CSV table of C-alpha atoms in Angstrom, one decimal:
chain,number,residue,atom,x,y,z
T,1,MET,CA,120.9,126.5,-12.2
T,2,THR,CA,117.5,127.2,-10.8
T,3,ARG,CA,116.6,130.9,-10.0
T,4,ILE,CA,114.7,131.5,-6.6
T,5,MET,CA,112.2,134.3,-7.2
T,6,GLY,CA,111.2,136.1,-3.1
T,7,ILE,CA,108.6,137.3,-2.3
T,8,LEU,CA,107.7,140.7,-1.5
T,9,ASN,CA,104.5,141.7,-0.5
T,10,VAL,CA,103.9,145.7,0.2
T,11,THR,CA,100.3,144.8,0.7
T,12,PRO,CA,98.4,145.1,4.2
T,13,ASP,CA,96.3,142.0,3.4
T,14,SER,CA,98.7,139.4,1.8
T,15,PHE,CA,97.7,135.7,3.2
T,16,SER,CA,101.5,135.3,5.0
T,17,ASP,CA,102.8,138.5,5.2
T,18,GLY,CA,99.9,141.2,4.8
T,19,GLY,CA,101.3,144.5,6.6
T,20,LEU,CA,104.8,143.5,7.6
T,21,TRP,CA,106.2,145.8,4.3
T,22,THR,CA,104.6,148.3,3.7
T,23,ASP,CA,106.9,150.9,4.7
T,24,ARG,CA,109.3,151.1,1.8
T,25,ALA,CA,112.8,151.4,3.8
T,26,ALA,CA,111.5,148.1,5.5
T,27,ALA,CA,110.5,146.3,2.5
T,28,VAL,CA,113.7,146.9,0.6
T,29,LYS,CA,115.8,146.0,3.5
T,30,HIS,CA,113.8,143.1,3.7
T,31,ALA,CA,114.5,142.5,-0.2
T,32,LEU,CA,118.3,143.2,0.3
T,33,GLY,CA,118.3,140.4,3.1
T,34,MET,CA,116.5,137.9,0.4
T,35,VAL,CA,119.1,138.7,-2.3
T,36,GLU,CA,122.5,138.0,0.2
T,37,ARG,CA,120.3,134.8,1.3
T,38,GLY,CA,120.5,133.5,-2.6
T,39,ALA,CA,117.3,135.0,-4.3
T,40,ASP,CA,118.0,135.7,-8.0
T,41,ILE,CA,114.8,137.9,-8.4
T,42,ILE,CA,112.5,139.9,-6.0
T,43,ASP,CA,109.2,139.8,-6.9
T,44,VAL,CA,107.2,143.2,-5.6
T,45,GLY,CA,103.7,142.9,-5.8
T,46,GLY,CA,101.1,146.0,-4.5
T,47,GLU,CA,97.8,143.5,-4.4
T,48,SER,CA,96.6,140.8,-2.7
T,49,THR,CA,95.6,137.3,-4.7
T,50,ARG,CA,95.3,135.5,-1.9
T,51,PRO,CA,91.2,133.7,-1.9
T,52,GLY,CA,88.6,136.0,-1.5
T,53,ALA,CA,90.4,139.1,-1.9
T,54,GLN,CA,89.3,142.3,-3.6
T,55,ARG,CA,90.5,144.5,-6.4
T,56,VAL,CA,92.7,147.3,-5.5
T,57,ALA,CA,92.8,150.5,-7.2
T,58,VAL,CA,95.5,151.0,-10.1
T,59,SER,CA,96.7,154.5,-8.0
T,60,GLU,CA,97.1,152.4,-5.1
T,61,GLU,CA,98.9,149.5,-6.3
T,62,ARG,CA,101.6,152.1,-8.1
T,63,ARG,CA,101.6,154.2,-5.2
T,64,ARG,CA,102.7,150.4,-2.8
T,65,VAL,CA,105.2,149.2,-5.3
T,66,LEU,CA,107.0,152.2,-7.7
T,67,PRO,CA,109.2,154.0,-4.7
T,68,VAL,CA,110.3,149.5,-3.6
T,69,VAL,CA,111.0,148.5,-7.4
T,70,ARG,CA,112.9,152.3,-8.2
T,71,GLU,CA,115.4,151.5,-5.0
T,72,LEU,CA,115.8,148.0,-5.4
T,73,THR,CA,116.7,148.4,-9.3
T,74,ASP,CA,118.7,151.2,-8.4
T,75,ARG,CA,120.8,149.0,-6.2
T,76,GLY,CA,121.6,146.1,-8.8
T,77,VAL,CA,118.3,144.0,-7.9
T,78,THR,CA,116.7,142.0,-10.8
T,79,VAL,CA,113.2,142.8,-9.7
T,80,SER,CA,109.4,141.3,-11.1
T,81,ILE,CA,106.4,143.2,-10.6
T,82,ASP,CA,104.0,141.0,-9.6
T,83,THR,CA,100.8,142.9,-11.4
T,84,MET,CA,97.6,142.4,-13.2
T,85,ASN,CA,97.4,145.6,-14.6
T,86,ALA,CA,99.5,146.6,-17.7
T,87,ALA,CA,99.5,150.4,-16.1
T,88,THR,CA,101.2,149.6,-13.1
T,89,ALA,CA,103.5,147.0,-14.9
T,90,ALA,CA,104.2,149.6,-17.4
T,91,ALA,CA,105.5,152.3,-14.3
T,92,ALA,CA,107.3,149.6,-12.7
T,93,LEU,CA,109.0,148.4,-16.2
T,94,ASP,CA,109.8,152.6,-16.6
T,95,ALA,CA,111.4,151.9,-13.1
T,96,GLY,CA,113.8,149.2,-14.0
T,97,ALA,CA,111.9,145.7,-13.6
T,98,THR,CA,112.6,143.6,-15.9
T,99,ILE,CA,109.9,140.7,-15.6
T,100,VAL,CA,105.8,141.3,-15.5
T,101,ASN,CA,104.5,138.4,-13.1
T,102,ASP,CA,101.0,138.6,-14.2
T,103,VAL,CA,98.6,135.8,-12.2
T,104,SER,CA,96.1,136.1,-15.1
T,105,GLY,CA,98.3,135.2,-17.5
T,106,GLY,CA,97.6,138.9,-19.4
T,107,LEU,CA,93.8,137.5,-19.4
T,108,ALA,CA,92.2,140.2,-16.4
T,109,ASP,CA,93.7,143.5,-18.5
T,110,PRO,CA,93.5,143.6,-22.3
T,111,GLU,CA,96.2,146.0,-22.4
T,112,MET,CA,98.4,143.9,-21.0
T,113,ASP,CA,99.2,141.6,-24.7
T,114,ASP,CA,100.2,145.1,-26.0
T,115,LEU,CA,102.4,146.0,-23.5
T,116,ILE,CA,104.5,143.1,-23.1
T,117,VAL,CA,104.6,142.6,-27.6
T,118,ALA,CA,106.0,146.8,-27.0
T,119,THR,CA,108.7,145.8,-24.4
T,120,ASP,CA,111.9,143.0,-23.9
T,121,ALA,CA,110.3,142.1,-20.1
T,122,ARG,CA,110.1,138.2,-19.7
T,123,PHE,CA,106.5,137.5,-18.7
T,124,VAL,CA,105.0,134.9,-16.6
T,125,VAL,CA,102.5,133.4,-18.1
T,126,MET,CA,100.0,132.0,-14.8
T,127,HIS,CA,97.3,129.7,-15.8
T,128,TRP,CA,94.0,131.5,-14.1
T,129,ARG,CA,90.7,131.4,-14.4
T,130,GLY,CA,89.2,134.4,-12.8
T,131,HIS,CA,89.6,136.5,-9.8
T,132,SER,CA,90.3,136.3,-6.3
T,133,ASP,CA,86.5,136.6,-5.0
T,134,GLY,CA,84.9,134.0,-7.2
T,135,MET,CA,87.8,131.3,-8.0
T,136,ASN,CA,87.2,128.8,-5.7
T,137,ASP,CA,84.1,128.5,-7.5
T,138,LEU,CA,85.9,127.5,-11.0
T,139,ALA,CA,87.9,124.8,-9.6
T,140,ARG,CA,85.9,122.0,-11.8
T,141,TYR,CA,88.5,120.2,-14.7
T,142,ASP,CA,88.3,116.6,-16.5
T,143,ASP,CA,91.5,116.1,-16.0
T,144,VAL,CA,93.7,119.5,-14.3
T,145,VAL,CA,97.1,118.1,-15.9
T,146,GLU,CA,95.9,118.1,-19.1
T,147,ASP,CA,93.7,120.8,-18.7
T,148,VAL,CA,95.9,123.4,-17.1
T,149,ALA,CA,99.0,121.9,-19.8
T,150,ARG,CA,96.2,122.6,-22.8
T,151,ASP,CA,95.4,126.3,-21.5
T,152,LEU,CA,99.0,127.4,-20.9
T,153,GLU,CA,100.2,126.1,-24.4
T,154,TYR,CA,97.2,127.9,-26.0
T,155,ARG,CA,97.9,131.2,-23.9
T,156,ALA,CA,101.6,131.0,-24.8
T,157,ALA,CA,100.6,130.7,-28.5
T,158,GLN,CA,98.6,133.5,-28.9
T,159,LEU,CA,101.4,135.6,-26.9
T,160,ILE,CA,103.8,134.1,-29.8
T,161,VAL,CA,101.2,134.9,-32.7
T,162,LYS,CA,101.2,138.4,-31.6
T,163,GLY,CA,104.8,138.8,-31.2
T,164,VAL,CA,106.8,138.0,-27.8
T,165,SER,CA,109.1,135.6,-27.9
T,166,PRO,CA,109.4,132.2,-27.1
T,167,ASP,CA,112.4,133.0,-25.1
T,168,ARG,CA,110.5,135.6,-22.7
T,169,LEU,CA,108.0,133.4,-21.6
T,170,ILE,CA,107.8,131.6,-18.5
T,171,LEU,CA,105.1,129.1,-17.3
T,172,ASP,CA,103.5,128.8,-13.8
T,173,PRO,CA,100.4,126.3,-13.1
T,174,GLY,CA,98.4,128.7,-10.6
T,175,LEU,CA,98.8,126.5,-7.3
T,176,GLY,CA,95.4,127.4,-5.6
T,177,PHE,CA,94.3,129.4,-8.3
T,178,ALA,CA,90.8,127.9,-9.0
T,179,LYS,CA,92.5,124.7,-7.9
T,180,THR,CA,91.7,122.3,-5.0
T,181,ALA,CA,94.2,120.6,-3.1
T,182,GLU,CA,94.1,117.6,-5.0
T,183,HIS,CA,94.8,119.8,-8.3
T,184,ASN,CA,98.2,121.1,-6.5
T,185,TRP,CA,99.3,117.8,-5.7
T,186,ALA,CA,98.5,116.5,-9.3
T,187,LEU,CA,99.5,119.3,-11.1
T,188,LEU,CA,103.2,119.0,-8.7
T,189,GLY,CA,103.0,115.0,-9.1
T,190,ARG,CA,103.1,115.1,-13.2
T,191,LEU,CA,105.3,118.9,-13.4
T,192,GLY,CA,106.7,117.0,-16.1
T,193,ARG,CA,103.9,117.3,-18.4
T,194,LEU,CA,104.3,121.0,-17.9
T,195,VAL,CA,108.0,121.0,-18.7
T,196,ALA,CA,107.6,118.7,-21.6
T,197,LEU,CA,105.8,121.8,-23.2
T,198,GLY,CA,109.1,123.5,-23.8
T,199,LEU,CA,109.0,127.0,-21.9
T,200,PRO,CA,110.4,127.6,-18.9
T,201,VAL,CA,108.1,126.2,-15.3
T,202,LEU,CA,107.6,128.3,-12.4
T,203,VAL,CA,106.0,127.1,-9.1
T,204,GLY,CA,104.8,129.1,-6.7
T,205,ALA,CA,103.8,126.8,-3.6
T,206,SER,CA,105.3,128.7,-0.7
T,207,ARG,CA,103.4,128.5,2.6
T,208,LYS,CA,100.1,127.6,0.6
T,209,ARG,CA,96.9,126.5,2.3
T,210,PHE,CA,97.0,123.0,1.0
T,211,LEU,CA,100.3,122.3,2.2
T,212,GLY,CA,98.9,123.5,6.1
T,213,ASP,CA,96.2,121.1,5.1
T,214,LEU,CA,98.8,118.6,4.7
T,215,LEU,CA,100.7,119.3,8.1
T,216,ALA,CA,99.9,117.5,11.5
T,217,GLY,CA,97.5,120.6,13.3
T,218,GLY,CA,97.1,121.9,10.2
T,219,ALA,CA,100.3,124.4,10.2
T,220,THR,CA,100.2,128.2,9.8
T,221,ALA,CA,101.9,130.1,7.4
T,222,ALA,CA,104.8,130.4,8.5
T,223,GLU,CA,105.1,126.9,9.6
T,224,ARG,CA,104.6,125.9,6.5
T,225,ASP,CA,108.3,127.0,5.5
T,226,LEU,CA,110.3,123.4,5.5
T,227,ALA,CA,107.2,122.0,3.7
T,228,SER,CA,107.6,124.4,1.0
T,229,ALA,CA,111.4,124.2,1.1
T,230,THR,CA,110.9,120.2,0.4
T,231,VAL,CA,108.2,120.8,-2.5
T,232,ALA,CA,110.8,123.5,-4.3
T,233,ALA,CA,113.4,120.8,-3.9
T,234,LEU,CA,111.2,118.2,-5.9
T,235,ALA,CA,110.2,120.5,-8.6
T,236,VAL,CA,113.5,121.3,-9.4
T,237,ARG,CA,114.3,117.9,-9.6
T,238,ASP,CA,111.2,117.5,-11.5
T,239,GLY,CA,112.4,120.2,-14.2
T,240,ALA,CA,111.4,124.0,-13.0
T,241,TRP,CA,113.0,126.6,-14.0
T,242,GLY,CA,112.4,128.5,-10.9
T,243,VAL,CA,110.2,128.5,-7.4
T,244,ARG,CA,108.8,131.6,-5.6
T,245,VAL,CA,108.7,131.6,-2.2
T,246,HIS,CA,109.1,133.4,1.5
T,247,ASP,CA,111.8,131.9,3.0
T,248,VAL,CA,114.6,132.5,0.6
T,249,ALA,CA,117.5,130.7,2.8
T,250,LEU,CA,115.7,127.6,3.7
T,251,THR,CA,114.6,127.2,-0.1
T,252,ARG,CA,118.2,127.9,-1.2
T,253,GLN,CA,119.8,125.0,0.6
T,254,ALA,CA,116.9,123.1,-0.4
T,255,VAL,CA,117.3,124.0,-4.6
T,256,ASP,CA,120.9,123.2,-3.9
T,257,VAL,CA,120.8,120.4,-3.0
T,258,ALA,CA,118.6,119.1,-6.0
T,259,ASP,CA,120.4,121.1,-8.2
T,260,ALA,CA,123.6,119.2,-7.4
T,261,TRP,CA,121.0,115.9,-7.7
T,262,ASN,CA,120.3,116.5,-10.9
T,263,ARG,CA,123.9,117.5,-12.3
T,264,GLY,CA,124.9,113.8,-10.5
T,265,ARG,CA,121.6,112.6,-12.7
T,266,ASP,CA,122.5,113.4,-15.6
T,267,ALA,CA,126.8,112.9,-15.6
T,268,ARG,CA,128.6,110.6,-17.7
T,269,PRO,CA,130.1,108.0,-16.0
T,270,SER,CA,134.0,108.5,-15.5
T,271,ARG,CA,136.5,105.9,-14.3
T,272,ASP,CA,136.9,105.8,-10.7
T,273,ASP,CA,141.6,106.8,-9.5
T,274,GLY,CA,140.7,105.7,-6.6
T,275,THR,CA,139.7,109.0,-5.7
T,276,ALA,CA,136.3,108.3,-4.7
T,277,ARG,CA,136.9,105.1,-2.1
T,278,ARG,CA,139.7,107.4,-0.1
T,279,GLU,CA,136.7,110.2,0.4
T,280,ARG,CA,134.3,107.2,0.9
T,281,ALA,CA,137.2,106.3,3.5
């Protein structure tokens, strides 16, 4: 069953929903609503990583996320902490989070690897080349799919050598992070190359700019949910372990269809006893 990770940005400046969930009560209510609509994981982030975003002090990031993480985990919600800072990740794990979703794959903070080694948390290793304020200048590849696959495989190997069990690692191609629209579509179109690395793959395309560029009139972020759900379904068809999204209800429908599609493709042929013909009639 594909995992749906619902996005909860408790930030004032995220590209799609900045400022909507900065109040703790509103954030928790929204997260619980996503769980009711089918989210398996709530990904709580306190620092925007949109292109051009400036870094946030660790103390401020922790102030934003920890009360929300605590309340959600107290209510039995599976929580992922979206952070590049080991100190924030450690505090969130202490508060009950079980997944660290680091857009830098552990490269932004030299203490992150040691934290992951010392805990039993799962770790999302995203492909990353630099911070948001300069990443667009780093979108240069010989073959983006092969380059990203090689980088992720190497980064995972580093963590495994340090003592992280492979079953705790999840890979993310980092759509939009030092990637052009052409790069994003290449990674999605050849997602099987990343799945073939043998580790779970998380795809985060929800509401991103390359989807708006594709749609007529350059749809706003909130108008990209149908396209986002379509990408999620296709990613699942091609082997994604999970998808990270804003609109959980629409994505749940799309992913359930894709999961059923995959089950049908993998099912063994069975003798038709006439039931199927009666159902079609």
